[in-house]
mmCIF file of C-alpha atoms and ligand atoms in Angstrom:
data_model
loop_
_atom_site.group_PDB
_atom_site.id
_atom_site.type_symbol
_atom_site.label_atom_id
_atom_site.label_comp_id
_atom_site.label_asym_id
_atom_site.label_seq_id
_atom_site.Cartn_x
_atom_site.Cartn_y
_atom_site.Cartn_z
ATOM 1 C CA MET A 25 15.123 29.175 19.021
ATOM 2 C CA ASN A 26 16.098 32.351 17.571
ATOM 3 C CA ASP A 27 13.914 33.804 15.218
ATOM 4 C CA LEU A 28 15.529 33.636 11.406
ATOM 5 C CA GLY A 29 15.351 36.425 9.127
ATOM 6 C CA ARG A 30 13.010 36.542 6.283
ATOM 7 C CA LEU A 31 12.509 36.845 2.681
ATOM 8 C CA GLU A 32 11.272 40.543 2.872
ATOM 9 C CA ASP A 33 14.141 41.348 5.169
ATOM 10 C CA LEU A 34 15.877 41.536 2.359
ATOM 11 C CA PRO A 35 16.642 43.816 -0.332
ATOM 12 C CA ALA A 36 14.664 43.408 -3.372
ATOM 13 C CA ASP A 37 16.934 44.347 -6.132
ATOM 14 C CA TYR A 38 19.332 41.594 -3.925
ATOM 15 C CA VAL A 39 16.702 38.838 -4.453
ATOM 16 C CA ALA A 40 15.719 39.741 -7.478
ATOM 17 C CA GLU A 41 19.599 39.078 -8.717
ATOM 18 C CA LEU A 42 19.786 36.000 -6.747
ATOM 19 C CA ARG A 43 17.210 34.529 -8.858
ATOM 20 C CA SER A 44 18.668 35.441 -11.784
ATOM 21 C CA HIS A 45 21.431 33.431 -11.280
ATOM 22 C CA ASN A 46 18.919 30.521 -9.985
ATOM 23 C CA LEU A 47 19.913 31.157 -6.403
ATOM 24 C CA VAL A 48 17.810 31.177 -3.692
ATOM 25 C CA PRO A 49 18.925 32.031 0.305
ATOM 26 C CA LEU A 50 18.298 29.001 2.954
ATOM 27 C CA TRP A 51 17.710 30.967 6.259
ATOM 28 C CA PRO A 52 13.999 32.074 5.510
ATOM 29 C CA SER A 53 12.912 28.751 4.453
ATOM 30 C CA LEU A 54 14.923 26.987 6.532
ATOM 31 C CA ARG A 55 12.058 26.210 9.447
ATOM 32 C CA GLY A 56 9.866 25.263 6.484
ATOM 33 C CA VAL A 57 12.185 22.273 5.256
ATOM 34 C CA LEU A 58 13.197 20.992 8.685
ATOM 35 C CA PRO A 59 10.477 21.893 10.848
ATOM 36 C CA PRO A 60 11.640 21.649 15.257
ATOM 37 C CA LYS A 61 10.704 17.984 16.605
ATOM 38 C CA MET A 62 8.022 16.971 14.082
ATOM 39 C CA PRO A 63 8.408 16.306 10.558
ATOM 40 C CA THR A 64 5.562 18.611 8.588
ATOM 41 C CA ARG A 65 3.429 16.409 6.786
ATOM 42 C CA GLN A 66 0.954 16.323 3.631
ATOM 43 C CA THR A 67 -0.999 13.329 4.722
ATOM 44 C CA GLN A 68 -4.561 13.730 5.933
ATOM 45 C CA ALA A 69 -6.698 10.950 7.953
ATOM 46 C CA THR A 70 -8.781 9.870 5.111
ATOM 47 C CA HIS A 71 -11.348 7.793 4.848
ATOM 48 C CA TRP A 72 -12.781 6.159 1.829
ATOM 49 C CA ALA A 73 -16.139 3.913 2.622
ATOM 50 C CA TYR A 74 -16.809 1.067 0.121
ATOM 51 C CA GLN A 75 -20.271 1.444 0.059
ATOM 52 C CA SER A 76 -19.464 5.461 -1.695
ATOM 53 C CA ILE A 77 -17.124 3.737 -3.926
ATOM 54 C CA LYS A 78 -18.478 0.568 -5.260
ATOM 55 C CA PRO A 79 -21.618 2.293 -7.198
ATOM 56 C CA LEU A 80 -19.687 4.671 -8.926
ATOM 57 C CA LEU A 81 -16.902 2.335 -9.472
ATOM 58 C CA LEU A 82 -19.536 -0.110 -11.464
ATOM 59 C CA LYS A 83 -20.599 3.151 -13.473
ATOM 60 C CA ALA A 84 -17.469 3.583 -14.564
ATOM 61 C CA GLY A 85 -17.753 0.031 -16.454
ATOM 62 C CA GLU A 86 -20.929 1.399 -17.954
ATOM 63 C CA LEU A 87 -19.149 4.792 -19.114
ATOM 64 C CA THR A 88 -15.353 3.212 -20.339
ATOM 65 C CA PRO A 89 -14.959 0.045 -21.922
ATOM 66 C CA ILE A 90 -11.672 -1.132 -21.003
ATOM 67 C CA GLU A 91 -10.293 -0.426 -23.577
ATOM 68 C CA LYS A 92 -10.802 2.988 -22.965
ATOM 69 C CA ALA A 93 -8.980 2.403 -19.627
ATOM 70 C CA GLU A 94 -6.518 -0.338 -19.515
ATOM 71 C CA ARG A 95 -6.457 -0.368 -16.007
ATOM 72 C CA ARG A 96 -10.369 0.570 -14.767
ATOM 73 C CA VAL A 97 -9.335 1.974 -11.223
ATOM 74 C CA LEU A 98 -11.050 5.151 -9.066
ATOM 75 C CA VAL A 99 -7.934 6.252 -7.461
ATOM 76 C CA LEU A 100 -8.341 6.860 -3.254
ATOM 77 C CA ALA A 101 -6.720 10.294 -3.501
ATOM 78 C CA ASN A 102 -6.222 12.033 -0.173
ATOM 79 C CA PRO A 103 -6.522 16.349 0.041
ATOM 80 C CA GLY A 104 -4.195 16.711 2.147
ATOM 81 C CA HIS A 105 -1.655 16.013 -0.989
ATOM 82 C CA THR A 106 -4.755 18.133 -3.252
ATOM 83 C CA LEU A 107 -6.700 15.114 -5.808
ATOM 84 C CA GLU A 108 -5.230 15.664 -9.165
ATOM 85 C CA LYS A 109 -1.647 13.988 -7.261
ATOM 86 C CA MET A 110 -3.273 10.514 -6.646
ATOM 87 C CA GLN A 111 -1.589 10.228 -3.054
ATOM 88 C CA ALA A 112 -2.718 8.013 -0.400
ATOM 89 C CA SER A 113 0.599 9.312 1.565
ATOM 90 C CA ALA A 114 4.089 10.450 0.517
ATOM 91 C CA ALA A 115 4.717 6.887 -0.931
ATOM 92 C CA MET A 116 1.531 5.518 -1.134
ATOM 93 C CA TYR A 117 -0.693 5.270 -3.911
ATOM 94 C CA LEU A 118 -4.089 3.326 -4.001
ATOM 95 C CA GLY A 119 -6.862 2.286 -6.382
ATOM 96 C CA MET A 120 -9.779 0.834 -6.966
ATOM 97 C CA GLN A 121 -10.282 -1.564 -10.234
ATOM 98 C CA LEU A 122 -13.112 -2.968 -11.588
ATOM 99 C CA LEU A 123 -12.967 -5.768 -13.971
ATOM 100 C CA LEU A 124 -16.076 -6.804 -15.720
ATOM 101 C CA PRO A 125 -15.974 -10.586 -16.496
ATOM 102 C CA GLY A 126 -14.644 -11.760 -20.294
ATOM 103 C CA GLU A 127 -12.586 -8.182 -19.723
ATOM 104 C CA TRP A 128 -8.717 -8.513 -20.294
ATOM 105 C CA ALA A 129 -6.235 -5.485 -18.564
ATOM 106 C CA PRO A 130 -3.528 -6.001 -21.041
ATOM 107 C CA SER A 131 -0.039 -7.007 -19.760
ATOM 108 C CA HIS A 132 2.541 -4.346 -19.256
ATOM 109 C CA ARG A 133 5.259 -4.002 -16.499
ATOM 110 C CA HIS A 134 6.761 -0.751 -14.662
ATOM 111 C CA THR A 135 9.026 0.464 -12.313
ATOM 112 C CA PRO A 136 6.255 1.076 -9.521
ATOM 113 C CA ASN A 137 6.115 -2.251 -7.404
ATOM 114 C CA ALA A 138 2.374 -2.701 -6.756
ATOM 115 C CA VAL A 139 0.383 -5.423 -4.738
ATOM 116 C CA ARG A 140 -3.671 -6.529 -5.483
ATOM 117 C CA MET A 141 -5.687 -7.196 -2.249
ATOM 118 C CA VAL A 142 -9.026 -8.555 -3.044
ATOM 119 C CA VAL A 143 -12.379 -7.041 -2.541
ATOM 120 C CA GLU A 144 -14.958 -9.056 -3.998
ATOM 121 C CA GLY A 145 -15.979 -11.465 -6.871
ATOM 122 C CA GLU A 146 -15.050 -14.624 -8.116
ATOM 123 C CA GLY A 147 -13.082 -16.208 -11.659
ATOM 124 C CA ALA A 148 -10.805 -13.269 -12.257
ATOM 125 C CA TRP A 149 -7.007 -13.606 -12.409
ATOM 126 C CA THR A 150 -3.483 -11.601 -12.659
ATOM 127 C CA THR A 151 -1.023 -13.337 -14.539
ATOM 128 C CA VAL A 152 2.679 -12.493 -13.566
ATOM 129 C CA ASP A 153 5.290 -13.147 -14.865
ATOM 130 C CA GLY A 154 3.774 -16.124 -16.786
ATOM 131 C CA GLU A 155 2.570 -17.550 -13.069
ATOM 132 C CA LYS A 156 -1.083 -17.417 -13.341
ATOM 133 C CA CYS A 157 -3.127 -16.067 -9.866
ATOM 134 C CA PRO A 158 -6.739 -17.107 -9.112
ATOM 135 C CA MET A 159 -7.819 -13.986 -6.858
ATOM 136 C CA SER A 160 -10.794 -14.366 -4.043
ATOM 137 C CA ARG A 161 -11.312 -12.000 -1.300
ATOM 138 C CA GLY A 162 -8.387 -11.419 0.975
ATOM 139 C CA ASP A 163 -5.802 -12.894 -1.124
ATOM 140 C CA LEU A 164 -2.908 -10.512 -1.992
ATOM 141 C CA ILE A 165 -1.204 -10.977 -5.065
ATOM 142 C CA LEU A 166 2.185 -8.753 -5.659
ATOM 143 C CA THR A 167 3.060 -7.322 -8.877
ATOM 144 C CA PRO A 168 6.836 -6.447 -7.984
ATOM 145 C CA THR A 169 8.760 -3.525 -10.257
ATOM 146 C CA GLY A 170 9.993 -4.795 -13.405
ATOM 147 C CA ARG A 171 7.013 -7.564 -13.298
ATOM 148 C CA TRP A 172 4.798 -8.530 -16.187
ATOM 149 C CA HIS A 173 1.694 -8.745 -15.365
ATOM 150 C CA GLU A 174 -1.871 -8.807 -17.072
ATOM 151 C CA HIS A 175 -6.063 -9.058 -15.754
ATOM 152 C CA GLY A 176 -7.944 -11.199 -16.953
ATOM 153 C CA HIS A 177 -11.882 -12.235 -16.167
ATOM 154 C CA ASP A 178 -13.639 -16.193 -16.825
ATOM 155 C CA GLY A 179 -16.302 -15.177 -13.732
ATOM 156 C CA ASP A 180 -19.967 -14.129 -14.404
ATOM 157 C CA GLN A 181 -19.382 -11.193 -11.453
ATOM 158 C CA PRO A 182 -17.966 -8.007 -11.527
ATOM 159 C CA VAL A 183 -14.459 -8.166 -9.141
ATOM 160 C CA ILE A 184 -13.295 -5.444 -8.036
ATOM 161 C CA TRP A 185 -9.359 -5.013 -6.391
ATOM 162 C CA LEU A 186 -6.945 -2.495 -4.306
ATOM 163 C CA ASP A 187 -3.932 -1.700 -6.324
ATOM 164 C CA VAL A 188 -1.281 -0.405 -3.355
ATOM 165 C CA LEU A 189 1.529 0.663 -5.238
ATOM 166 C CA ASP A 190 4.542 3.030 -4.918
ATOM 167 C CA LEU A 191 4.160 5.058 -7.560
ATOM 168 C CA PRO A 192 4.019 8.166 -6.066
ATOM 169 C CA LEU A 193 7.896 7.870 -4.480
ATOM 170 C CA MET A 194 8.634 6.174 -8.157
ATOM 171 C CA TYR A 195 7.403 9.285 -9.417
ATOM 172 C CA TYR A 196 8.663 11.661 -7.005
ATOM 173 C CA LEU A 197 12.430 10.457 -8.093
ATOM 174 C CA GLU A 198 11.383 10.814 -11.849
ATOM 175 C CA VAL A 199 11.585 7.069 -12.772
ATOM 176 C CA SER A 200 7.784 5.916 -13.236
ATOM 177 C CA TYR A 201 7.329 4.470 -16.768
ATOM 178 C CA HIS A 202 6.056 1.578 -18.439
ATOM 179 C CA LEU A 203 6.385 -0.835 -21.206
ATOM 180 C CA ASN A 204 3.204 -2.832 -22.451
ATOM 181 C CA GLY A 205 3.950 -6.027 -24.220
ATOM 182 C CA GLY A 206 1.770 -8.751 -25.441
ATOM 183 C CA ARG A 207 -0.055 -11.653 -24.036
ATOM 184 C CA GLN A 208 2.008 -13.929 -21.759
ATOM 185 C CA ASP A 209 2.614 -17.795 -21.787
ATOM 186 C CA ILE A 210 1.107 -19.416 -18.704
ATOM 187 C CA LEU A 211 4.014 -21.535 -17.349
ATOM 188 C CA PRO A 212 4.286 -24.534 -15.479
ATOM 189 C CA GLY A 213 4.556 -23.397 -11.614
ATOM 190 C CA ARG A 214 2.882 -21.743 -8.958
ATOM 191 C CA GLY A 215 4.854 -20.110 -5.678
ATOM 192 C CA ASP A 216 1.858 -20.477 -3.428
ATOM 193 C CA ARG A 217 2.285 -24.111 -4.170
ATOM 194 C CA ALA A 218 6.013 -24.816 -4.021
ATOM 195 C CA TYR A 219 5.974 -22.262 -0.735
ATOM 196 C CA ALA A 220 2.675 -23.446 0.660
ATOM 197 C CA ARG A 221 3.891 -24.427 4.058
ATOM 198 C CA PRO A 222 5.942 -22.190 6.401
ATOM 199 C CA GLY A 223 9.461 -23.363 6.788
ATOM 200 C CA LEU A 224 9.715 -25.432 4.596
ATOM 201 C CA VAL A 225 11.042 -24.359 1.046
ATOM 202 C CA PRO A 226 12.159 -26.035 -1.871
ATOM 203 C CA THR A 227 15.657 -28.253 -1.740
ATOM 204 C CA PRO A 228 18.589 -26.222 -3.312
ATOM 205 C CA VAL A 229 19.613 -29.012 -5.226
ATOM 206 C CA PHE A 230 17.008 -29.579 -6.868
ATOM 207 C CA GLY A 231 15.832 -26.468 -7.884
ATOM 208 C CA ARG A 232 15.422 -23.314 -5.733
ATOM 209 C CA SER A 233 13.737 -20.762 -7.620
ATOM 210 C CA GLY A 234 16.706 -18.241 -6.893
ATOM 211 C CA LYS A 235 14.503 -15.981 -7.618
ATOM 212 C CA ARG A 236 14.183 -12.472 -5.752
ATOM 213 C CA TYR A 237 10.378 -12.764 -5.880
ATOM 214 C CA PRO A 238 9.779 -16.917 -5.645
ATOM 215 C CA MET A 239 5.591 -15.749 -4.621
ATOM 216 C CA MET A 240 3.582 -14.590 -6.496
ATOM 217 C CA ARG A 241 0.036 -14.775 -4.228
ATOM 218 C CA TYR A 242 -0.980 -15.475 -0.472
ATOM 219 C CA PRO A 243 -4.171 -17.147 -0.340
ATOM 220 C CA TRP A 244 -6.069 -14.759 2.467
ATOM 221 C CA VAL A 245 -6.946 -18.942 4.017
ATOM 222 C CA ASP A 246 -4.154 -19.213 4.801
ATOM 223 C CA ALA A 247 -3.189 -15.592 6.626
ATOM 224 C CA ARG A 248 -5.841 -15.932 8.279
ATOM 225 C CA ALA A 249 -5.562 -19.554 9.825
ATOM 226 C CA ALA A 250 -2.200 -18.150 10.475
ATOM 227 C CA LEU A 251 -3.719 -14.950 12.172
ATOM 228 C CA LEU A 252 -6.073 -17.658 14.270
ATOM 229 C CA GLY A 253 -3.785 -19.924 14.950
ATOM 230 C CA LEU A 254 -0.944 -16.780 16.274
ATOM 231 C CA ALA A 255 -3.547 -15.695 18.721
ATOM 232 C CA ASP A 256 -3.992 -19.107 20.354
ATOM 233 C CA ASP A 257 -0.687 -19.840 20.744
ATOM 234 C CA GLN A 258 -0.502 -16.213 21.987
ATOM 235 C CA PRO A 259 -3.775 -15.408 24.382
ATOM 236 C CA ASP A 260 -1.931 -12.445 25.817
ATOM 237 C CA LEU A 261 -0.472 -10.821 22.876
ATOM 238 C CA ALA A 262 -2.304 -7.489 21.769
ATOM 239 C CA HIS A 263 -1.115 -7.169 18.915
ATOM 240 C CA VAL A 264 -1.743 -10.323 16.659
ATOM 241 C CA GLN A 265 -0.200 -9.132 13.288
ATOM 242 C CA VAL A 266 1.242 -11.450 10.134
ATOM 243 C CA THR A 267 3.382 -9.554 7.592
ATOM 244 C CA TYR A 268 4.048 -10.723 3.959
ATOM 245 C CA THR A 269 7.292 -12.178 3.845
ATOM 246 C CA ASN A 270 9.564 -13.675 1.239
ATOM 247 C CA PRO A 271 9.554 -17.402 2.431
ATOM 248 C CA GLU A 272 13.098 -17.776 0.987
ATOM 249 C CA SER A 273 14.374 -14.724 2.190
ATOM 250 C CA GLY A 274 12.068 -13.832 5.303
ATOM 251 C CA GLU A 275 12.354 -9.677 3.761
ATOM 252 C CA ASP A 276 9.888 -7.672 3.064
ATOM 253 C CA ALA A 277 7.251 -9.523 0.300
ATOM 254 C CA GLU A 278 8.662 -6.237 -1.726
ATOM 255 C CA ASN A 279 11.199 -3.379 -1.657
ATOM 256 C CA VAL A 280 9.517 -0.343 -0.845
ATOM 257 C CA LEU A 281 6.025 -1.224 1.017
ATOM 258 C CA GLY A 282 4.839 -3.286 4.454
ATOM 259 C CA PHE A 283 1.975 -5.563 4.105
ATOM 260 C CA HIS A 284 0.723 -7.192 6.823
ATOM 261 C CA ALA A 285 -2.643 -8.921 8.197
ATOM 262 C CA LEU A 286 -4.240 -8.336 11.681
ATOM 263 C CA MET A 287 -6.712 -9.703 13.959
ATOM 264 C CA LEU A 288 -8.065 -7.320 16.843
ATOM 265 C CA ARG A 289 -10.064 -10.542 19.008
ATOM 266 C CA PRO A 290 -13.658 -9.994 19.912
ATOM 267 C CA GLY A 291 -14.137 -6.870 22.050
ATOM 268 C CA GLN A 292 -10.248 -5.683 21.360
ATOM 269 C CA THR A 293 -8.841 -1.794 21.783
ATOM 270 C CA LEU A 294 -5.074 -2.052 20.104
ATOM 271 C CA GLN A 295 -2.941 0.801 21.464
ATOM 272 C CA LEU A 296 -0.169 1.126 18.642
ATOM 273 C CA PRO A 297 2.600 4.286 19.272
ATOM 274 C CA ALA A 298 3.362 6.880 16.616
ATOM 275 C CA ARG A 299 5.601 5.781 14.231
ATOM 276 C CA SER A 300 7.198 7.763 11.845
ATOM 277 C CA PRO A 301 5.557 5.786 8.379
ATOM 278 C CA ALA A 302 2.063 6.458 7.184
ATOM 279 C CA VAL A 303 -0.342 3.317 7.267
ATOM 280 C CA VAL A 304 -3.777 2.366 5.361
ATOM 281 C CA TYR A 305 -5.784 -0.149 6.782
ATOM 282 C CA HIS A 306 -8.249 -2.124 4.829
ATOM 283 C CA VAL A 307 -10.989 -4.690 6.318
ATOM 284 C CA ILE A 308 -11.582 -7.659 4.986
ATOM 285 C CA GLU A 309 -14.014 -9.383 7.341
ATOM 286 C CA GLY A 310 -16.093 -7.687 10.325
ATOM 287 C CA ALA A 311 -15.848 -3.917 11.211
ATOM 288 C CA ALA A 312 -13.619 -2.064 13.128
ATOM 289 C CA ARG A 313 -12.785 1.980 14.577
ATOM 290 C CA VAL A 314 -9.502 3.325 13.582
ATOM 291 C CA ALA A 315 -9.201 6.422 15.523
ATOM 292 C CA THR A 316 -6.471 9.144 16.096
ATOM 293 C CA ASP A 317 -5.915 11.744 19.324
ATOM 294 C CA ALA A 318 -8.353 13.904 16.421
ATOM 295 C CA GLN A 319 -10.535 11.861 14.880
ATOM 296 C CA GLY A 320 -11.939 8.728 14.412
ATOM 297 C CA PHE A 321 -12.983 6.074 11.286
ATOM 298 C CA ASP A 322 -15.878 3.677 11.266
ATOM 299 C CA LEU A 323 -14.502 1.497 9.102
ATOM 300 C CA VAL A 324 -17.114 -1.441 8.018
ATOM 301 C CA GLY A 325 -16.332 -4.713 4.800
ATOM 302 C CA ALA A 326 -13.858 -2.796 2.442
ATOM 303 C CA ASP A 327 -13.510 0.061 4.219
ATOM 304 C CA THR A 328 -10.127 1.862 3.608
ATOM 305 C CA CYS A 329 -8.218 4.940 5.640
ATOM 306 C CA CYS A 330 -5.200 6.509 5.266
ATOM 307 C CA ILE A 331 -2.971 7.907 8.710
ATOM 308 C CA PRO A 332 -0.698 9.819 8.751
ATOM 309 C CA GLY A 333 3.010 8.736 9.664
ATOM 310 C CA TYR A 334 4.039 9.719 13.726
ATOM 311 C CA THR A 335 0.411 9.324 14.560
ATOM 312 C CA ALA A 336 -0.560 7.130 17.664
ATOM 313 C CA THR A 337 -3.827 5.334 16.569
ATOM 314 C CA THR A 338 -6.157 3.116 18.195
ATOM 315 C CA LEU A 339 -8.391 0.307 16.945
ATOM 316 C CA THR A 340 -11.014 -0.802 18.421
ATOM 317 C CA ASN A 341 -13.343 -4.130 17.496
ATOM 318 C CA ALA A 342 -16.892 -3.432 16.662
ATOM 319 C CA SER A 343 -17.641 -6.989 17.375
ATOM 320 C CA ALA A 344 -17.869 -8.046 21.502
ATOM 321 C CA THR A 345 -18.202 -11.787 19.636
ATOM 322 C CA GLU A 346 -16.415 -12.002 16.173
ATOM 323 C CA PRO A 347 -12.549 -11.028 15.234
ATOM 324 C CA ALA A 348 -12.588 -8.414 12.604
ATOM 325 C CA PHE A 349 -9.337 -8.707 10.506
ATOM 326 C CA LEU A 350 -7.972 -5.537 8.664
ATOM 327 C CA PHE A 351 -5.277 -5.887 6.037
ATOM 328 C CA VAL A 352 -2.585 -3.411 6.613
ATOM 329 C CA ALA A 353 0.429 -1.536 4.530
ATOM 330 C CA ASP A 354 2.933 0.631 5.518
ATOM 331 C CA GLU A 355 6.145 2.516 4.592
ATOM 332 C CA SER A 356 8.067 0.846 7.470
ATOM 333 C CA PRO A 357 10.322 -1.263 4.358
ATOM 334 C CA LEU A 358 11.120 2.017 3.119
ATOM 335 C CA HIS A 359 12.347 3.963 6.008
ATOM 336 C CA ARG A 360 14.309 1.874 7.584
ATOM 337 C CA LYS A 361 16.274 1.225 4.431
ATOM 338 C CA LEU A 362 16.565 4.881 4.615
ATOM 339 C CA GLY A 363 17.391 5.208 8.099
ATOM 340 C CA VAL A 364 14.501 7.215 9.321
ATOM 341 C CA TYR A 365 12.260 4.400 11.197
ATOM 342 C CA GLU A 366 11.293 5.941 14.367
ATOM 343 C CA VAL A 367 8.638 4.802 16.908
ATOM 344 C CA ARG A 368 7.628 7.252 19.730
ATOM 345 C CA PRO A 369 6.043 4.941 22.411
ATOM 346 C CA ASP A 370 5.842 8.810 24.384
ATOM 347 C CA ASN A 371 5.024 10.776 21.298
ATOM 348 C CA GLN A 372 8.497 12.136 22.137
ATOM 349 C CA PRO A 373 10.878 12.294 18.971
ATOM 350 C CA SER A 374 13.625 9.396 18.764
ATOM 351 C CA MET A 375 15.526 10.192 16.124
ATOM 352 C CA PRO A 376 17.785 6.590 15.376
HETATM 353 O O1 GTQ B 417 -3.108 -3.138 -12.590
HETATM 354 O O2 GTQ B 417 -0.899 -2.807 -13.508
HETATM 355 O O3 GTQ B 417 -4.141 1.298 -10.046
HETATM 356 O O4 GTQ B 417 0.092 -0.193 -13.988
HETATM 357 C C1 GTQ B 417 -2.259 1.584 -11.427
HETATM 358 C C2 GTQ B 417 -1.777 1.530 -12.484
HETATM 359 C C3 GTQ B 417 -2.986 -0.723 -11.382
HETATM 360 C C4 GTQ B 417 -2.101 -2.397 -12.403
HETATM 361 C C5 GTQ B 417 -3.529 0.544 -10.848
HETATM 362 C C6 GTQ B 417 -1.533 0.379 -12.881
HETATM 363 C C7 GTQ B 417 -1.977 -0.958 -11.835
#
């Protein structure tokens, strides 16, 4: 590779004149923006322990009333991007949200897509475009782009959930904004009842939803049963994972980020090849080690970690007797749509 000219090689008055016309020479920065073989990634492998988050989140509940917060969230910020950027990866935002009994987080809608993965507490709900979705541990609730959503809580213990949004991407694209609304009327109909059994969708003539997002809530009992069923059905399958999809189209549940549930068999070590998307792992049940060539994190219940893209990852169940269940969020739908999705089984570039 030849050495390219540096900025210092140019006469200072020439560079100054370029700049006065809003012009910049490419060659001193060419390798920076198009590095050889491997993209530059600011995303660092980062672990957020729930044991650290929970007391600080409960403290936020004492310090800041919901009216002063609208959404009472501690952001899981990746130091590689600087904490101020509030991003977990290039496209993913993670936040841990607290709602106390009787509180209400008012209705709004925004351009970023969001999901909630419920961490603990019973009795809360999120209403999405009039569909009231109960929230229990492990349930996944979608609030896709432009959909009204509000959170309420009729239980008697704090409720905590993990928010995953494509906010960093939307902000970067200069399309991120919100609208406020009033309390939503609850409408009849619940996607998780209408689409309760896989392969059975409402017959069109009797009113197939026709909605882009027919199902807003994916109960954990169903995802868990699907994983156990898949593991039983395919004893040799290493990657026991299901993807949250649109039951009408089979496409990813949302447009930008991908959501999956993964099971590690008792004692299992699972080697995942390097892939272009950054990945977030969150422990729903059990405990697991998430390791790259460079480092490893021991995750216990409700811990979350982020692994940058293009990074081979090894997942190890910490238990020899019980399965471990992880929630996985990644940037794969985005990468596929952009045509840059890449798997590197041997860690070599395999540009699509
Ligand atoms: O619950 O609507 O973590 O709008 C960030 C932005 C949660 C929400 C977040 C939001 C929400």
